[in-house]
Coordinates of C-alpha atoms in Angstrom, one line a residue:
X19 CA 0.0 0.0 0.0
X20 CA 1.3 3.4 -0.9
X21 CA 1.4 5.9 1.9
X22 CA 2.3 9.1 0.1
X23 CA 0.2 11.4 2.2
X24 CA 1.7 10.0 5.4
X25 CA 5.2 10.4 4.0
X26 CA 4.5 14.0 3.1
X27 CA 3.3 14.8 6.6
X28 CA 6.4 13.1 8.1
X29 CA 8.7 15.2 5.9
X30 CA 6.9 18.4 7.0
X31 CA 7.3 17.3 10.6
X32 CA 11.0 16.6 10.1
X33 CA 11.6 19.9 8.4
X34 CA 9.7 21.7 11.2
X35 CA 11.7 20.1 14.0
X36 CA 15.1 20.9 12.2
X37 CA 14.1 24.5 11.4
X38 CA 12.8 25.2 14.9
X39 CA 15.9 23.5 16.5
X40 CA 18.2 25.7 14.4
X41 CA 16.2 28.8 15.3
X42 CA 16.5 28.0 19.0
X43 CA 20.2 27.5 18.7
X44 CA 20.5 30.9 17.0
X45 CA 18.4 32.6 19.7
X46 CA 20.8 31.1 22.3
X47 CA 23.9 32.4 20.4
X48 CA 24.9 28.9 19.3
X49 CA 23.9 29.3 15.6
X50 CA 26.3 28.8 12.7
X51 CA 28.6 26.3 14.5
X52 CA 29.1 22.6 14.1
X53 CA 26.0 21.7 16.1
X54 CA 23.8 24.0 14.2
X55 CA 25.1 22.7 10.8
X56 CA 24.8 19.1 11.9
X57 CA 21.1 19.1 12.8
X58 CA 19.1 17.2 10.2
X59 CA 16.5 14.5 9.8
X60 CA 16.4 11.3 7.7
X61 CA 13.1 9.6 6.7
X62 CA 13.6 5.9 6.0
X63 CA 10.6 4.5 4.1
X64 CA 10.4 0.7 4.3
X65 CA 7.7 -1.6 3.0
X66 CA 5.7 -1.7 6.3
X67 CA 7.1 1.2 8.3
X68 CA 8.4 4.8 8.4
X69 CA 11.5 5.5 10.5
X70 CA 12.3 9.2 11.1
X71 CA 15.7 9.9 12.7
X72 CA 17.0 13.2 13.9
X73 CA 20.8 13.5 13.7
X74 CA 23.2 16.0 15.2
X75 CA 26.6 16.2 16.8
X76 CA 27.0 13.9 19.8
X77 CA 27.3 16.8 22.2
X78 CA 23.9 18.2 21.1
X79 CA 22.2 16.0 23.7
X80 CA 24.3 17.7 26.4
X81 CA 23.4 21.1 25.1
X82 CA 19.7 20.2 24.9
X83 CA 19.3 18.4 28.2
X84 CA 22.1 20.1 30.2
X85 CA 24.6 18.6 32.5
X86 CA 24.4 18.5 36.3
X87 CA 27.5 19.9 37.9
X88 CA 29.2 18.8 41.1
X89 CA 28.9 22.1 43.0
X90 CA 27.6 25.6 42.3
X91 CA 30.5 27.8 43.2
X92 CA 32.4 30.0 40.7
X93 CA 36.1 30.8 41.1
X94 CA 37.2 34.5 41.0
X95 CA 39.4 35.0 37.9
X96 CA 41.6 37.7 36.4
X97 CA 43.3 38.0 33.0
X98 CA 44.6 34.5 32.3
X99 CA 46.3 32.6 29.5
X100 CA 44.3 30.6 26.9
X101 CA 45.3 27.3 28.6
X102 CA 44.3 28.6 32.1
X103 CA 41.0 29.9 30.8
X104 CA 40.3 26.5 29.1
X105 CA 41.0 24.7 32.3
X106 CA 38.7 27.1 34.3
X107 CA 35.9 26.7 31.8
X108 CA 36.2 22.9 31.9
X109 CA 36.3 23.0 35.7
X110 CA 33.3 25.3 35.8
X111 CA 31.3 22.9 33.6
X112 CA 32.4 20.0 35.8
X113 CA 31.4 21.9 39.0
X114 CA 28.3 24.0 37.9
X115 CA 27.2 22.0 34.9
X116 CA 25.4 23.3 31.8
X117 CA 21.9 24.7 31.8
X118 CA 19.5 22.8 29.6
X119 CA 18.2 25.0 26.7
X120 CA 15.9 22.3 25.2
X121 CA 16.7 23.6 21.7
X122 CA 15.7 20.2 20.2
X123 CA 13.2 18.8 22.8
X124 CA 10.7 21.7 22.6
X125 CA 10.3 21.6 18.8
X126 CA 10.2 17.8 18.8
X127 CA 7.4 17.8 21.3
X128 CA 5.5 20.8 19.9
X129 CA 5.8 19.2 16.4
X130 CA 4.1 16.0 17.6
X131 CA 1.2 18.1 19.0
X132 CA 1.1 20.3 15.9
X133 CA 1.2 17.5 13.3
X134 CA -0.6 14.7 15.2
X135 CA -4.0 15.5 13.5
X136 CA -2.3 15.6 10.2
X137 CA -0.6 12.2 10.7
X138 CA -4.0 10.6 11.4
X139 CA -5.7 12.4 8.4
X140 CA -2.9 11.5 6.0
X141 CA -2.9 7.8 7.1
X142 CA -6.7 7.6 6.8
X143 CA -6.6 9.1 3.4
X144 CA -3.9 6.7 2.3
X145 CA -5.9 3.7 3.6
X146 CA -9.0 5.1 1.9
X147 CA -7.2 5.5 -1.4
X148 CA -5.8 2.0 -1.2
X149 CA -9.3 0.5 -0.6
X150 CA -10.8 2.5 -3.5
X151 CA -7.9 1.6 -5.8
X152 CA -8.3 -2.1 -4.7
X153 CA -12.0 -2.1 -5.6
X154 CA -11.4 -0.5 -9.0
X155 CA -9.0 -3.3 -10.0

């Protein structure tokens, strides 16, 4: 059975999630980098299933969900070398963690709510078309 309408809605959903995720990264001053450029989706159409996968750099999950730190104190700093600053940033992330910005989670979940009626309508239309075409044969 051909499910062209369902496939179209899944493609719209994938494009929506990617576009909104990139928009959220830009709003959080993380646009244009490796993570921004790596966000994409792949729709795999099999004979009896659709598989939609969202891909991004591995550290994207940490940016999206955040990282819990060990403590919440911040060291006092002055002008430091690049190596010293790198160490302090790494130590700060270890101690304080990273705040979650949900750049991917929010569009993923809002996309499901937004496209859920469309998924059902598209699938029903595809089934209806398959039945009608089956009768005409």
